[in-house]
PDB file of C-alpha atoms in Angstrom:
ATOM      1  CA  UNK A1106     -43.608   4.125  27.764  1.00 45.00           C
ATOM      2  CA  UNK A1107     -42.795   6.700  25.250  1.00 54.00           C
ATOM      3  CA  UNK A1108     -40.188   9.208  25.161  1.00 67.00           C
ATOM      4  CA  UNK A1109     -39.057  11.815  22.737  1.00 89.00           C
ATOM      5  CA  UNK A1110     -35.507  11.234  21.743  1.00 97.00           C
ATOM      6  CA  UNK A1111     -34.207  14.925  20.692  1.00 98.00           C
ATOM      7  CA  UNK A1112     -31.350  14.458  18.096  1.00 98.00           C
ATOM      8  CA  UNK A1113     -28.235  16.933  17.780  1.00 98.00           C
ATOM      9  CA  UNK A1114     -26.852  16.836  14.296  1.00 98.00           C
ATOM     10  CA  UNK A1115     -23.370  17.875  14.092  1.00 98.00           C
ATOM     11  CA  UNK A1116     -20.582  19.076  11.843  1.00 98.00           C
ATOM     12  CA  UNK A1117     -23.291  20.432   9.531  1.00 98.00           C
ATOM     13  CA  UNK A1118     -21.132  22.429   6.847  1.00 98.00           C
ATOM     14  CA  UNK A1119     -23.831  23.097   3.888  1.00 98.00           C
ATOM     15  CA  UNK A1120     -27.385  24.951   3.881  1.00 98.00           C
ATOM     16  CA  UNK A1121     -28.719  21.654   2.527  1.00 97.00           C
ATOM     17  CA  UNK A1122     -27.245  19.628   5.944  1.00 97.00           C
ATOM     18  CA  UNK A1123     -29.217  22.799   7.925  1.00 98.00           C
ATOM     19  CA  UNK A1124     -32.498  22.514   5.877  1.00 98.00           C
ATOM     20  CA  UNK A1125     -32.308  18.195   6.096  1.00 98.00           C
ATOM     21  CA  UNK A1126     -31.670  18.224   9.802  1.00 98.00           C
ATOM     22  CA  UNK A1127     -34.323  20.693  10.525  1.00 98.00           C
ATOM     23  CA  UNK A1128     -36.803  18.778   8.721  1.00 98.00           C
ATOM     24  CA  UNK A1129     -35.597  15.301   9.900  1.00 98.00           C
ATOM     25  CA  UNK A1130     -37.128  16.941  13.577  1.00 97.00           C
ATOM     26  CA  UNK A1131     -33.354  18.139  14.759  1.00 98.00           C
ATOM     27  CA  UNK A1132     -33.549  19.581  18.260  1.00 98.00           C
ATOM     28  CA  UNK A1133     -30.088  20.838  18.039  1.00 98.00           C
ATOM     29  CA  UNK A1134     -27.495  21.588  15.231  1.00 98.00           C
ATOM     30  CA  UNK A1135     -24.063  21.373  15.777  1.00 98.00           C
ATOM     31  CA  UNK A1136     -21.280  23.552  13.966  1.00 98.00           C
ATOM     32  CA  UNK A1137     -17.434  22.694  14.474  1.00 98.00           C
ATOM     33  CA  UNK A1138     -15.119  25.148  15.346  1.00 98.00           C
ATOM     34  CA  UNK A1139     -12.076  23.201  14.951  1.00 96.00           C
ATOM     35  CA  UNK A1140      -9.146  23.185  12.245  1.00 94.00           C
ATOM     36  CA  UNK A1141      -7.951  19.483  11.867  1.00 93.00           C
ATOM     37  CA  UNK A1142     -12.018  18.689  11.873  1.00 94.00           C
ATOM     38  CA  UNK A1143     -12.999  18.095   7.704  1.00 95.00           C
ATOM     39  CA  UNK A1144     -16.193  19.912   9.271  1.00 96.00           C
ATOM     40  CA  UNK A1145     -14.566  22.807  10.468  1.00 97.00           C
ATOM     41  CA  UNK A1146     -16.281  25.928   9.196  1.00 98.00           C
ATOM     42  CA  UNK A1147     -15.173  29.511   9.767  1.00 97.00           C
ATOM     43  CA  UNK A1148     -17.216  31.888  11.980  1.00 97.00           C
ATOM     44  CA  UNK A1149     -18.671  34.127   8.686  1.00 98.00           C
ATOM     45  CA  UNK A1150     -19.367  30.513   7.285  1.00 98.00           C
ATOM     46  CA  UNK A1151     -21.522  29.469  10.516  1.00 98.00           C
ATOM     47  CA  UNK A1152     -22.840  32.957  10.617  1.00 98.00           C
ATOM     48  CA  UNK A1153     -24.498  32.131   7.465  1.00 98.00           C
ATOM     49  CA  UNK A1154     -26.011  28.581   7.867  1.00 98.00           C
ATOM     50  CA  UNK A1155     -26.594  30.029  11.742  1.00 98.00           C
ATOM     51  CA  UNK A1156     -29.262  32.987  10.319  1.00 98.00           C
ATOM     52  CA  UNK A1157     -31.074  29.390   8.179  1.00 97.00           C
ATOM     53  CA  UNK A1158     -31.872  28.029  11.397  1.00 98.00           C
ATOM     54  CA  UNK A1159     -35.438  28.242  12.560  1.00 97.00           C
ATOM     55  CA  UNK A1160     -36.529  29.363  16.078  1.00 97.00           C
ATOM     56  CA  UNK A1161     -36.607  26.250  18.300  1.00 97.00           C
ATOM     57  CA  UNK A1162     -33.846  24.658  17.078  1.00 98.00           C
ATOM     58  CA  UNK A1163     -30.680  25.026  19.185  1.00 98.00           C
ATOM     59  CA  UNK A1164     -27.504  26.255  17.624  1.00 98.00           C
ATOM     60  CA  UNK A1165     -24.360  24.659  19.067  1.00 98.00           C
ATOM     61  CA  UNK A1166     -20.673  25.245  18.833  1.00 98.00           C
ATOM     62  CA  UNK A1167     -18.283  22.733  19.075  1.00 98.00           C
ATOM     63  CA  UNK A1168     -14.693  23.930  20.010  1.00 98.00           C
ATOM     64  CA  UNK A1169     -11.328  21.965  21.129  1.00 96.00           C
ATOM     65  CA  UNK A1170      -9.483  23.971  23.810  1.00 97.00           C
ATOM     66  CA  UNK A1171     -10.485  27.082  22.253  1.00 97.00           C
ATOM     67  CA  UNK A1172      -8.391  30.355  24.069  1.00 97.00           C
ATOM     68  CA  UNK A1173     -10.437  33.435  24.619  1.00 97.00           C
ATOM     69  CA  UNK A1174      -9.658  35.290  21.440  1.00 97.00           C
ATOM     70  CA  UNK A1175     -10.978  32.551  19.685  1.00 97.00           C
ATOM     71  CA  UNK A1176     -14.433  31.854  21.486  1.00 97.00           C
ATOM     72  CA  UNK A1177     -15.318  35.735  21.380  1.00 97.00           C
ATOM     73  CA  UNK A1178     -14.526  35.589  17.441  1.00 97.00           C
ATOM     74  CA  UNK A1179     -16.920  33.153  17.237  1.00 98.00           C
ATOM     75  CA  UNK A1180     -19.585  34.599  19.323  1.00 97.00           C
ATOM     76  CA  UNK A1181     -19.527  37.758  17.696  1.00 98.00           C
ATOM     77  CA  UNK A1182     -20.073  36.326  14.548  1.00 98.00           C
ATOM     78  CA  UNK A1183     -22.749  33.908  15.066  1.00 98.00           C
ATOM     79  CA  UNK A1184     -25.780  34.074  16.849  1.00 98.00           C
ATOM     80  CA  UNK A1185     -25.564  30.790  19.111  1.00 98.00           C
ATOM     81  CA  UNK A1186     -27.321  29.508  21.748  1.00 98.00           C
ATOM     82  CA  UNK A1187     -25.152  27.074  23.305  1.00 98.00           C
ATOM     83  CA  UNK A1188     -21.043  25.685  23.797  1.00 98.00           C
ATOM     84  CA  UNK A1189     -20.151  22.246  23.577  1.00 98.00           C
ATOM     85  CA  UNK A1190     -16.668  21.961  24.836  1.00 98.00           C
ATOM     86  CA  UNK A1191     -15.278  18.807  23.018  1.00 95.00           C
ATOM     87  CA  UNK A1192     -11.666  18.907  24.231  1.00 94.00           C
ATOM     88  CA  UNK A1193      -9.588  18.908  27.564  1.00 95.00           C
ATOM     89  CA  UNK A1194     -10.912  21.675  29.473  1.00 97.00           C
ATOM     90  CA  UNK A1195     -10.978  21.375  33.031  1.00 98.00           C
ATOM     91  CA  UNK A1196     -14.174  21.758  35.154  1.00 97.00           C
ATOM     92  CA  UNK A1197     -13.182  24.984  36.703  1.00 98.00           C
ATOM     93  CA  UNK A1198     -12.598  26.521  32.879  1.00 98.00           C
ATOM     94  CA  UNK A1199     -16.554  24.976  31.431  1.00 98.00           C
ATOM     95  CA  UNK A1200     -17.490  26.966  35.076  1.00 97.00           C
ATOM     96  CA  UNK A1201     -15.823  29.977  33.928  1.00 97.00           C
ATOM     97  CA  UNK A1202     -16.841  30.027  30.285  1.00 97.00           C
ATOM     98  CA  UNK A1203     -20.271  29.468  31.247  1.00 97.00           C
ATOM     99  CA  UNK A1204     -20.204  32.768  33.496  1.00 96.00           C
ATOM    100  CA  UNK A1205     -18.668  34.797  30.744  1.00 96.00           C
ATOM    101  CA  UNK A1206     -20.490  34.130  28.166  1.00 96.00           C
ATOM    102  CA  UNK A1207     -24.276  33.390  29.777  1.00 96.00           C
ATOM    103  CA  UNK A1208     -24.688  30.728  27.155  1.00 97.00           C
ATOM    104  CA  UNK A1209     -25.315  27.222  28.519  1.00 98.00           C
ATOM    105  CA  UNK A1210     -22.214  24.404  28.136  1.00 98.00           C
ATOM    106  CA  UNK A1211     -22.072  20.900  27.193  1.00 98.00           C
ATOM    107  CA  UNK A1212     -19.286  19.374  27.624  1.00 98.00           C
ATOM    108  CA  UNK A1213     -18.276  15.725  25.823  1.00 97.00           C
ATOM    109  CA  UNK A1214     -16.306  13.086  27.764  1.00 96.00           C
ATOM    110  CA  UNK A1215     -14.965  10.289  26.174  1.00 94.00           C
ATOM    111  CA  UNK A1216     -15.814   6.546  27.729  1.00 93.00           C
ATOM    112  CA  UNK A1217     -14.345   3.259  26.802  1.00 91.00           C
ATOM    113  CA  UNK A1218     -14.124   1.915  29.984  1.00 92.00           C
ATOM    114  CA  UNK A1219     -15.621   1.815  33.825  1.00 93.00           C
ATOM    115  CA  UNK A1220     -12.742   4.332  35.049  1.00 94.00           C
ATOM    116  CA  UNK A1221     -13.993   7.400  32.429  1.00 93.00           C
ATOM    117  CA  UNK A1222     -17.183   7.294  34.203  1.00 95.00           C
ATOM    118  CA  UNK A1223     -16.400   9.365  37.058  1.00 95.00           C
ATOM    119  CA  UNK A1224     -15.193  12.754  35.079  1.00 96.00           C
ATOM    120  CA  UNK A1225     -19.164  12.282  34.028  1.00 96.00           C
ATOM    121  CA  UNK A1226     -20.063  12.627  37.808  1.00 96.00           C
ATOM    122  CA  UNK A1227     -16.830  15.915  37.953  1.00 97.00           C
ATOM    123  CA  UNK A1228     -18.502  17.183  34.840  1.00 98.00           C
ATOM    124  CA  UNK A1229     -22.013  16.906  35.793  1.00 97.00           C
ATOM    125  CA  UNK A1230     -21.590  19.409  38.534  1.00 97.00           C
ATOM    126  CA  UNK A1231     -20.626  22.075  36.445  1.00 98.00           C
ATOM    127  CA  UNK A1232     -21.835  21.846  32.753  1.00 98.00           C
ATOM    128  CA  UNK A1233     -25.492  22.382  32.082  1.00 98.00           C
ATOM    129  CA  UNK A1234     -25.294  19.026  29.660  1.00 98.00           C
ATOM    130  CA  UNK A1235     -23.122  16.347  28.994  1.00 98.00           C
ATOM    131  CA  UNK A1236     -22.360  14.204  25.802  1.00 97.00           C
ATOM    132  CA  UNK A1237     -21.348  10.681  26.468  1.00 97.00           C
ATOM    133  CA  UNK A1238     -18.936   9.703  23.601  1.00 94.00           C
ATOM    134  CA  UNK A1239     -16.358   7.230  22.533  1.00 90.00           C
ATOM    135  CA  UNK A1240     -12.717   8.137  23.916  1.00 86.00           C
ATOM    136  CA  UNK A1241     -10.669   8.230  20.734  1.00 74.00           C
ATOM    137  CA  UNK A1242      -7.883   6.046  19.914  1.00 62.00           C
ATOM    138  CA  UNK A1243      -4.597   7.661  21.249  1.00 63.00           C
ATOM    139  CA  UNK A1244      -3.600   8.613  17.637  1.00 60.00           C
ATOM    140  CA  UNK A1245      -6.512   9.537  16.729  1.00 53.00           C
ATOM    141  CA  UNK A1246      -6.269  13.593  15.552  1.00 55.00           C
ATOM    142  CA  UNK A1247      -9.872  14.555  16.432  1.00 57.00           C
ATOM    143  CA  UNK A1248     -11.490  13.824  19.783  1.00 56.00           C
ATOM    144  CA  UNK A1249     -15.017  13.015  18.446  1.00 52.00           C
ATOM    145  CA  UNK A1250     -16.477  12.279  15.186  1.00 53.00           C
ATOM    146  CA  UNK A1251     -14.676   9.222  14.262  1.00 50.00           C
ATOM    147  CA  UNK A1252     -17.691   6.741  13.947  1.00 60.00           C
ATOM    148  CA  UNK A1253     -16.467   4.753  17.049  1.00 70.00           C
ATOM    149  CA  UNK A1254     -19.049   3.379  19.452  1.00 85.00           C
ATOM    150  CA  UNK A1255     -18.357   2.249  23.390  1.00 90.00           C
ATOM    151  CA  UNK A1256     -20.032  -0.375  24.898  1.00 92.00           C
ATOM    152  CA  UNK A1257     -23.046   0.699  26.331  1.00 94.00           C
ATOM    153  CA  UNK A1258     -23.640  -1.254  28.994  1.00 93.00           C
ATOM    154  CA  UNK A1259     -21.466   1.104  30.985  1.00 94.00           C
ATOM    155  CA  UNK A1260     -23.705   3.662  31.206  1.00 94.00           C
ATOM    156  CA  UNK A1261     -27.017   1.663  30.846  1.00 92.00           C
ATOM    157  CA  UNK A1262     -28.984   2.592  34.087  1.00 86.00           C
ATOM    158  CA  UNK A1263     -26.729   5.755  35.172  1.00 90.00           C
ATOM    159  CA  UNK A1264     -28.388   9.142  35.299  1.00 91.00           C
ATOM    160  CA  UNK A1265     -26.670  12.357  36.092  1.00 95.00           C
ATOM    161  CA  UNK A1266     -28.226  15.596  37.696  1.00 95.00           C
ATOM    162  CA  UNK A1267     -28.348  17.460  34.279  1.00 97.00           C
ATOM    163  CA  UNK A1268     -29.798  16.444  30.610  1.00 97.00           C
ATOM    164  CA  UNK A1269     -26.958  14.639  29.082  1.00 98.00           C
ATOM    165  CA  UNK A1270     -26.375  12.998  25.292  1.00 98.00           C
ATOM    166  CA  UNK A1271     -25.226   9.504  23.849  1.00 97.00           C
ATOM    167  CA  UNK A1272     -22.314  10.285  20.800  1.00 96.00           C
ATOM    168  CA  UNK A1273     -20.447   7.985  19.198  1.00 93.00           C
ATOM    169  CA  UNK A1274     -20.376   5.767  16.190  1.00 93.00           C
ATOM    170  CA  UNK A1275     -25.017   5.907  16.151  1.00 96.00           C
ATOM    171  CA  UNK A1276     -26.835   5.571  12.922  1.00 97.00           C
ATOM    172  CA  UNK A1277     -30.330   4.960  11.924  1.00 97.00           C
ATOM    173  CA  UNK A1278     -29.672   1.276  12.307  1.00 96.00           C
ATOM    174  CA  UNK A1279     -28.498   0.839  15.659  1.00 96.00           C
ATOM    175  CA  UNK A1280     -30.097   3.768  17.353  1.00 97.00           C
ATOM    176  CA  UNK A1281     -33.183   1.253  18.755  1.00 95.00           C
ATOM    177  CA  UNK A1282     -30.593  -0.862  20.508  1.00 95.00           C
ATOM    178  CA  UNK A1283     -28.458   2.387  21.614  1.00 95.00           C
ATOM    179  CA  UNK A1284     -31.453   3.997  22.900  1.00 95.00           C
ATOM    180  CA  UNK A1285     -32.761   0.414  24.663  1.00 94.00           C
ATOM    181  CA  UNK A1286     -29.474  -0.063  26.541  1.00 93.00           C
ATOM    182  CA  UNK A1287     -28.602   3.301  27.930  1.00 95.00           C
ATOM    183  CA  UNK A1288     -32.240   5.043  28.484  1.00 93.00           C
ATOM    184  CA  UNK A1289     -30.547   7.847  26.284  1.00 95.00           C
ATOM    185  CA  UNK A1290     -33.270  10.615  25.690  1.00 96.00           C
ATOM    186  CA  UNK A1291     -30.925  12.854  23.879  1.00 97.00           C
ATOM    187  CA  UNK A1292     -28.748  11.804  21.238  1.00 98.00           C
ATOM    188  CA  UNK A1293     -25.808  13.227  18.783  1.00 98.00           C
ATOM    189  CA  UNK A1294     -24.943  12.180  15.442  1.00 97.00           C
ATOM    190  CA  UNK A1295     -22.266  12.784  13.026  1.00 96.00           C
ATOM    191  CA  UNK A1296     -20.066  10.347  10.814  1.00 94.00           C
ATOM    192  CA  UNK A1297     -23.279   8.701  10.849  1.00 96.00           C
ATOM    193  CA  UNK A1298     -24.943  10.544   8.546  1.00 98.00           C
ATOM    194  CA  UNK A1299     -22.231  10.627   6.573  1.00 97.00           C
ATOM    195  CA  UNK A1300     -21.216   9.390   2.725  1.00 96.00           C
ATOM    196  CA  UNK A1301     -17.956  10.772   3.212  1.00 95.00           C
ATOM    197  CA  UNK A1302     -15.494  12.581   6.009  1.00 93.00           C
ATOM    198  CA  UNK A1303     -17.754  16.037   6.436  1.00 94.00           C
ATOM    199  CA  UNK A1304     -20.157  15.127   3.604  1.00 97.00           C
ATOM    200  CA  UNK A1305     -23.662  14.898   5.220  1.00 98.00           C
ATOM    201  CA  UNK A1306     -26.000  13.112   3.203  1.00 98.00           C
ATOM    202  CA  UNK A1307     -29.768  14.353   3.125  1.00 98.00           C
ATOM    203  CA  UNK A1308     -31.406  10.542   2.986  1.00 98.00           C
ATOM    204  CA  UNK A1309     -29.327   9.444   6.063  1.00 98.00           C
ATOM    205  CA  UNK A1310     -30.194  12.593   7.926  1.00 98.00           C
ATOM    206  CA  UNK A1311     -33.750  11.867   7.254  1.00 98.00           C
ATOM    207  CA  UNK A1312     -33.375   8.400   7.766  1.00 98.00           C
ATOM    208  CA  UNK A1313     -31.997   8.607  11.494  1.00 98.00           C
ATOM    209  CA  UNK A1314     -34.598  11.104  12.607  1.00 98.00           C
ATOM    210  CA  UNK A1315     -37.487   8.895  11.592  1.00 97.00           C
ATOM    211  CA  UNK A1316     -34.904   6.084  13.469  1.00 97.00           C
ATOM    212  CA  UNK A1317     -35.079   8.535  16.515  1.00 97.00           C
ATOM    213  CA  UNK A1318     -38.828   8.893  16.832  1.00 96.00           C
ATOM    214  CA  UNK A1319     -39.340   4.951  16.506  1.00 95.00           C
ATOM    215  CA  UNK A1320     -36.952   4.604  19.193  1.00 92.00           C
ATOM    216  CA  UNK A1321     -38.611   6.592  21.316  1.00 84.00           C
ATOM    217  CA  UNK A1322     -41.704   4.383  20.964  1.00 79.00           C
ATOM    218  CA  UNK A1323     -39.728   1.544  22.429  1.00 62.00           C
ATOM    219  CA  UNK A1324     -38.980   0.729  26.230  1.00 58.00           C
ATOM    220  CA  UNK A1325     -35.708   0.813  27.068  1.00 47.00           C
ATOM    221  CA  UNK A1326     -33.816  -1.732  29.191  1.00 48.00           C
ATOM    222  CA  UNK A1327     -32.933   0.734  32.361  1.00 47.00           C
ATOM    223  CA  UNK A1328     -36.334   0.654  34.198  1.00 46.00           C
ATOM    224  CA  UNK A1329     -37.305   4.046  32.645  1.00 46.00           C
TER     225      UNK A1329
END
């Protein structure tokens, strides 16, 4: 059975990145608001990019344990469609922000072992979407965008009551295998379309989009 694979291109920092992502069929484009990231933007720069995104492509703000004032400043400046929480936000915080800002919330959860899966179930009760990412190493400066994959067998055949996104170390080269093994219908890529941390490449973006279209035509191994 064929399925469309929705792609979120995250960590875009330049107009060319946005246009390449849109050309590649992006369902979502992500802007990072986290100072430690090489992909971080200030609200003014993000606004300029967001205004170039055509209707039908969701604009996502990635934040990490942002306080209320920071979130207010971002949302006042940037026309956004979704919040992505990529830190240690609790389920209560997720629910609070969803109610306060009246935007859908995607919560990222790091996975390295079976013990990490329970958190996905908890956040799926309060978030609009969950992003299943590779858990960063303990000494990592970034909670995501590290180019690491996790053992996809851990989530093979698993489903949650909300839409979910597969992330972590995805590239045009391994996307088909990842989709077959997990049954993912949405995927997120950042470092996998870069030539250096924070430097997106239009050719890699287009190749990933093409790989996503091809992966949607291949039956997965989870019986879906």
